[in-house]
mmCIF file of C-alpha atoms in Angstrom:
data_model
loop_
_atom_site.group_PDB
_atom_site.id
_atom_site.type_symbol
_atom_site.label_atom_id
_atom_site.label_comp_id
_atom_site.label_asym_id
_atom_site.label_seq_id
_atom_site.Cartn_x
_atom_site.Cartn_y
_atom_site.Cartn_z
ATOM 1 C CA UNK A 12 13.563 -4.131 -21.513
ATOM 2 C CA UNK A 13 10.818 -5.807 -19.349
ATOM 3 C CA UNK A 14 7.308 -3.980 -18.970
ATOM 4 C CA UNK A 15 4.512 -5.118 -17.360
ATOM 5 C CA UNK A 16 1.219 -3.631 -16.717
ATOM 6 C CA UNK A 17 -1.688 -4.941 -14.161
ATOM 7 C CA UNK A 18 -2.292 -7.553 -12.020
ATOM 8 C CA UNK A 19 -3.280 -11.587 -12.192
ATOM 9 C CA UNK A 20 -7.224 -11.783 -13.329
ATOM 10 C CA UNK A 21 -9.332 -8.486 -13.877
ATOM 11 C CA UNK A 22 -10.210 -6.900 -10.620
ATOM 12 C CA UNK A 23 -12.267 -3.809 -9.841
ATOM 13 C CA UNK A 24 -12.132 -2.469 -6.549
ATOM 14 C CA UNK A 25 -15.286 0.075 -4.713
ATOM 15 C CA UNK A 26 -13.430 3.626 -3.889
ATOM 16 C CA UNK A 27 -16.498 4.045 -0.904
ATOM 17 C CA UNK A 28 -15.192 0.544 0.584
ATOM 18 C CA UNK A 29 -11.861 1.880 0.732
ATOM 19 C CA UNK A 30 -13.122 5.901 1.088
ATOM 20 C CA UNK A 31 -9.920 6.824 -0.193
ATOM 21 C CA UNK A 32 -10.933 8.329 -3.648
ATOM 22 C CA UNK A 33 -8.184 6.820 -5.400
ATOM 23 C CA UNK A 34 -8.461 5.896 -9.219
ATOM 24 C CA UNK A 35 -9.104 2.246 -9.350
ATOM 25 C CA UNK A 36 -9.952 0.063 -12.519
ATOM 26 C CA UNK A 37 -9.429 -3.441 -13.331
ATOM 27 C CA UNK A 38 -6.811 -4.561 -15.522
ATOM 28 C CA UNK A 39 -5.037 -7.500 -17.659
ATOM 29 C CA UNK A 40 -2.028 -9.460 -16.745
ATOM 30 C CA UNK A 41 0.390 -9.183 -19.124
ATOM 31 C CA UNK A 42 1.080 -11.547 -22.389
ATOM 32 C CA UNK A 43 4.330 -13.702 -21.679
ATOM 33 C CA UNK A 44 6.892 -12.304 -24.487
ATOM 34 C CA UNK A 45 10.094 -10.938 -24.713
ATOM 35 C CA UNK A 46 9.045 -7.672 -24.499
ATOM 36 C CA UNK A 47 5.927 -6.059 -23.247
ATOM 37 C CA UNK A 48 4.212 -2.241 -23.624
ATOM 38 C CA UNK A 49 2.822 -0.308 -20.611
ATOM 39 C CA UNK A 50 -1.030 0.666 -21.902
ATOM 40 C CA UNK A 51 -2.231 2.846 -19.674
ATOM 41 C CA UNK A 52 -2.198 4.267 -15.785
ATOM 42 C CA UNK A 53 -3.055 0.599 -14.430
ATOM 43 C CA UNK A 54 -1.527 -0.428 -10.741
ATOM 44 C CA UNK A 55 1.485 -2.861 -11.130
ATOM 45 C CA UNK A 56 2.756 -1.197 -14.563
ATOM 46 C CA UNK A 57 6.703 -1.445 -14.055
ATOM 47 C CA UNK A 58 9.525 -0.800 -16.351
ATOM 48 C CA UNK A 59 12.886 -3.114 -15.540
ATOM 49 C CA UNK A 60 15.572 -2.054 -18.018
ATOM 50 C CA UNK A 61 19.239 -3.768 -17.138
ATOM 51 C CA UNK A 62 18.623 -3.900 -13.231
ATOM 52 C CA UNK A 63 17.396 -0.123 -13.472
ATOM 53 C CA UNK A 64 13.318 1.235 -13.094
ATOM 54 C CA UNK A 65 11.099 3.500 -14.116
ATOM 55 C CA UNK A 66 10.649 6.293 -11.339
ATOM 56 C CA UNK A 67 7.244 4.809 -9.914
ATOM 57 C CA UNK A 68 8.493 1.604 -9.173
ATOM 58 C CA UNK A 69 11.782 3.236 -7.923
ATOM 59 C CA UNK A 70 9.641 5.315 -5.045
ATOM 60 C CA UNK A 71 7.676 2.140 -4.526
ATOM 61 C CA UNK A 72 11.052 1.049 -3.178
ATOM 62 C CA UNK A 73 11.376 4.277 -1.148
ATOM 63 C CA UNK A 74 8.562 3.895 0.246
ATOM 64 C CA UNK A 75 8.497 0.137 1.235
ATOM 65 C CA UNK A 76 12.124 0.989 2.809
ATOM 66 C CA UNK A 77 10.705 3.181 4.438
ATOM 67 C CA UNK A 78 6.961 1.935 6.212
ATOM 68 C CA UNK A 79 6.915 -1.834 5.310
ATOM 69 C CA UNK A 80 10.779 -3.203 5.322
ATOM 70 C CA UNK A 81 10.362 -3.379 9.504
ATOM 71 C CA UNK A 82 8.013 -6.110 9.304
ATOM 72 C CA UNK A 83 8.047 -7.486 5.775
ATOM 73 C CA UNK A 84 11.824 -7.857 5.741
ATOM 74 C CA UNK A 85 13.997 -6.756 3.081
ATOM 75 C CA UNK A 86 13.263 -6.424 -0.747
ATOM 76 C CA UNK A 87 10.005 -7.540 -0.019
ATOM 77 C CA UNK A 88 10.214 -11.177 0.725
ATOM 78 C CA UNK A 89 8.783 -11.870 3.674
ATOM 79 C CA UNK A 90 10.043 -12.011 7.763
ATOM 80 C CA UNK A 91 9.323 -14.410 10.574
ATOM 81 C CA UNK A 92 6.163 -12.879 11.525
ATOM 82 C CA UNK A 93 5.065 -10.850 8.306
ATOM 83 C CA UNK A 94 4.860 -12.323 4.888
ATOM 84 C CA UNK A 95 6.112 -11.870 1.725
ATOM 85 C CA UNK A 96 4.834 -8.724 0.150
ATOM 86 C CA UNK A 97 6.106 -10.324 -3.396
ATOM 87 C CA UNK A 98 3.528 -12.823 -3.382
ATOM 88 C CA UNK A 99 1.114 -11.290 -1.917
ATOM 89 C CA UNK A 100 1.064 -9.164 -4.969
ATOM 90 C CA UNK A 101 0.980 -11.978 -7.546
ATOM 91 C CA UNK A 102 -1.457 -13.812 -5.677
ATOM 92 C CA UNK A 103 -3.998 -11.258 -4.132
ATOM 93 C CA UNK A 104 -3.522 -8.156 -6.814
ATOM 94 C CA UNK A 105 -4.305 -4.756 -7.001
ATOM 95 C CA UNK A 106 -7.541 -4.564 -4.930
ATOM 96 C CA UNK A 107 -6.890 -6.929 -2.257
ATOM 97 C CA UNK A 108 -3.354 -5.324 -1.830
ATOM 98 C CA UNK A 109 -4.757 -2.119 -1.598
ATOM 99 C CA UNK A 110 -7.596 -2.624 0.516
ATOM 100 C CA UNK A 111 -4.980 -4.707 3.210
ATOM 101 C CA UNK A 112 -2.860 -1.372 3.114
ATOM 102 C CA UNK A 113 -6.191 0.992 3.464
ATOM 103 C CA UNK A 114 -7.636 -0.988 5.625
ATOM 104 C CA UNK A 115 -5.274 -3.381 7.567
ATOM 105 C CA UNK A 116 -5.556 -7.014 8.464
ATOM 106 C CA UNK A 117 -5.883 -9.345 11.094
ATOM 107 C CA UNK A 118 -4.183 -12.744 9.967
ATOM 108 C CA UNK A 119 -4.467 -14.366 13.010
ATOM 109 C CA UNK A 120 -5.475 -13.650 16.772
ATOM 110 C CA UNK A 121 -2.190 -11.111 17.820
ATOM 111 C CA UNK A 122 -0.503 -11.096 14.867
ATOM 112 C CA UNK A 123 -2.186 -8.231 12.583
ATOM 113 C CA UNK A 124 -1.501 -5.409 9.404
ATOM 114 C CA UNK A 125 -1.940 -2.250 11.023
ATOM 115 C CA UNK A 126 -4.640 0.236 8.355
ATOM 116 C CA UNK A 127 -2.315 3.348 7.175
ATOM 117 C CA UNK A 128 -5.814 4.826 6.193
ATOM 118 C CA UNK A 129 -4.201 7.771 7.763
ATOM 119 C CA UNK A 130 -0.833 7.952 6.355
ATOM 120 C CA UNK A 131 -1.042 10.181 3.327
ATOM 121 C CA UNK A 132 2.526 8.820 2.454
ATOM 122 C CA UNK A 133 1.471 5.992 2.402
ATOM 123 C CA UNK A 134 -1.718 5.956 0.723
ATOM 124 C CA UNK A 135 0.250 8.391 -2.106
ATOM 125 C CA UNK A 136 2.479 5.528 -2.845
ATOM 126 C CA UNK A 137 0.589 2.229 -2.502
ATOM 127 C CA UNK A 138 0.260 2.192 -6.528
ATOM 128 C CA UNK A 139 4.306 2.421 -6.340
ATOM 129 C CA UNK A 140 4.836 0.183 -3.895
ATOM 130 C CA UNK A 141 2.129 -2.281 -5.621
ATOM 131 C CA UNK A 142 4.835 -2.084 -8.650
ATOM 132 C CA UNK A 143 8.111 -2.464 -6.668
ATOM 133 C CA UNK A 144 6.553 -5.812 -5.624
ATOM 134 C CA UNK A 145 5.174 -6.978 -9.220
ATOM 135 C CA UNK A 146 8.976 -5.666 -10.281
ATOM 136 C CA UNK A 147 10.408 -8.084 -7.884
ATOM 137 C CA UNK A 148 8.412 -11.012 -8.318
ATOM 138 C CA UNK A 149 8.061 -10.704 -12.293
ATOM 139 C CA UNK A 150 10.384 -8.713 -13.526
ATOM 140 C CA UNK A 151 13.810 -9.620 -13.139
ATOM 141 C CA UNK A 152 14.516 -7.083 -10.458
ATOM 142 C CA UNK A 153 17.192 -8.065 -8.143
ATOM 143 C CA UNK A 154 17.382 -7.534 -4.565
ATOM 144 C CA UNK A 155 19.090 -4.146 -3.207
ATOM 145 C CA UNK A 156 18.312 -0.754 -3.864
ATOM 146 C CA UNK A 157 17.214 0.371 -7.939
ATOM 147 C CA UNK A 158 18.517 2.596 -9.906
ATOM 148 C CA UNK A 159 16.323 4.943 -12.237
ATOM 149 C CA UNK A 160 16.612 4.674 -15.848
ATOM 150 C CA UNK A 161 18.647 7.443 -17.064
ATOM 151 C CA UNK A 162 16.307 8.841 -19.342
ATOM 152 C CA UNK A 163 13.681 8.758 -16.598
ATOM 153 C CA UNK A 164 15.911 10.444 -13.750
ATOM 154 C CA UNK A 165 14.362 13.994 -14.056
ATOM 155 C CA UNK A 166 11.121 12.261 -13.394
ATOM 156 C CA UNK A 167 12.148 10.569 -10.332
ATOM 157 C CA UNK A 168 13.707 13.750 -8.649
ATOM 158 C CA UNK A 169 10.676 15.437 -8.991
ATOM 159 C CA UNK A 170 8.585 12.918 -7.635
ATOM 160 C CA UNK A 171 11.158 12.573 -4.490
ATOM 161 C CA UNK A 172 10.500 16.139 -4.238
ATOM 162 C CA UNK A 173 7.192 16.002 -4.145
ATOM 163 C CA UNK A 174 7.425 13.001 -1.457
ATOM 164 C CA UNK A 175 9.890 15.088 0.565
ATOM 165 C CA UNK A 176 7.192 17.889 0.264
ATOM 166 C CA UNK A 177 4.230 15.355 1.245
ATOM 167 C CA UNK A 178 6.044 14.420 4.314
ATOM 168 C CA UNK A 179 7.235 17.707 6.120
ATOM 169 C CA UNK A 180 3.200 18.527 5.685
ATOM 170 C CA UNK A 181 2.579 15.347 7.673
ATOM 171 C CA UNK A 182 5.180 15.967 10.527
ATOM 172 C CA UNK A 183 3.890 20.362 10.433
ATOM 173 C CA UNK A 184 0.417 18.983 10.970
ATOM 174 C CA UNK A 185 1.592 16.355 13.746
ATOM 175 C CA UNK A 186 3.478 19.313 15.771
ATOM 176 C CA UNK A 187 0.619 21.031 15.174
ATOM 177 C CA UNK A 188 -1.935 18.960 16.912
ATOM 178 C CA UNK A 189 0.498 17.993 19.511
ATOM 179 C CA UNK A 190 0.999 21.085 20.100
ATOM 180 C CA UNK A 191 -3.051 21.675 20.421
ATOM 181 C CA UNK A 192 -3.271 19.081 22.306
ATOM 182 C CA UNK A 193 -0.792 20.413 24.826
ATOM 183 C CA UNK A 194 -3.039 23.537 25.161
#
């Protein structure tokens, strides 16, 4: 079993910069051994057990599939004209990561990380996503869609439940202002 928990260096990032009112701390990286122990609620902590994941890290997946795959290519690891969300994490960590999702990012003139300040998907599962990415790049998870841990799995249908939930509020409150809008 692999566990990890944090981020390279110890990082602590402002919830008024981000004005997202998120719980934010700073954390260790891990101790290189065999085997490591999750302490705490920390962003990054990951369980990889034989190829399968803890349910966090497994909606991490969902949700990069689902928002960030487009540009950032598949399994995290970069396209022609977004980079690699895998080392982003290892390099940048926990605030930087977040604060690029919160707040977007212009890397060069026309070529820029659109904020999903206002995606409440997104901003529910950038602590998830952070994971999937640390999983990838650290922990021995292989490309391809994960599979929960068995003793885990009645975990990760209620949290896809609760995503599922999360995002027929979003589109009800679209339709709704559209629909405003219209009169």
């Amino acid at each position: 079993m692999t566990v990890f928990n944090g981020a390279s260096g110890r990082t602590l990032i402002l919830t008024a910069v981000l004005g997202l009112g998120l719980p934010l701390a700073g954390f260790i990286s891990p101790s290189v051994a065999d085997e490591h122990r999750v302490t705490g609620e920390a962003p990054g902590a990951f369980v990889v057990e034989d190829g399968r994941v803890d349910p966090n890290t497994y909606e991490g997946y969902i949700a990069y599939t689902r928002v960030c795959m487009a540009c950032h290519g598949p399994d995290g690891l970069g396209s022609s004209f977004a980079p690699s969300l895998i080392r982003a994490a290892e390099r940048r960590g926990w605030a930087d990561f977040a604060g690029t999702i919160a707040a977007g990012r212009e890397v060069q003139p026309g070529q820029v990380m659109p904020s999903f300040a206002d995606d409440p998907f997104v901003l529910a599962n950038m602590e998830n996503i952070f994971s999937y990415m640390r999983a990838r790049g650290e922990g021995g998870l292989g490309r391809g869609r994960p599979k929960v841990i068995e003793s885990m799995e009645e975990e990760a249908e209620a949290l896809r439940e609760e995503a599922e939930a999360l995002e027929e509020e979003v589109e009800s409150d679209d339709t709704a202002r559209d629909k405003q809008a219209d009169d």
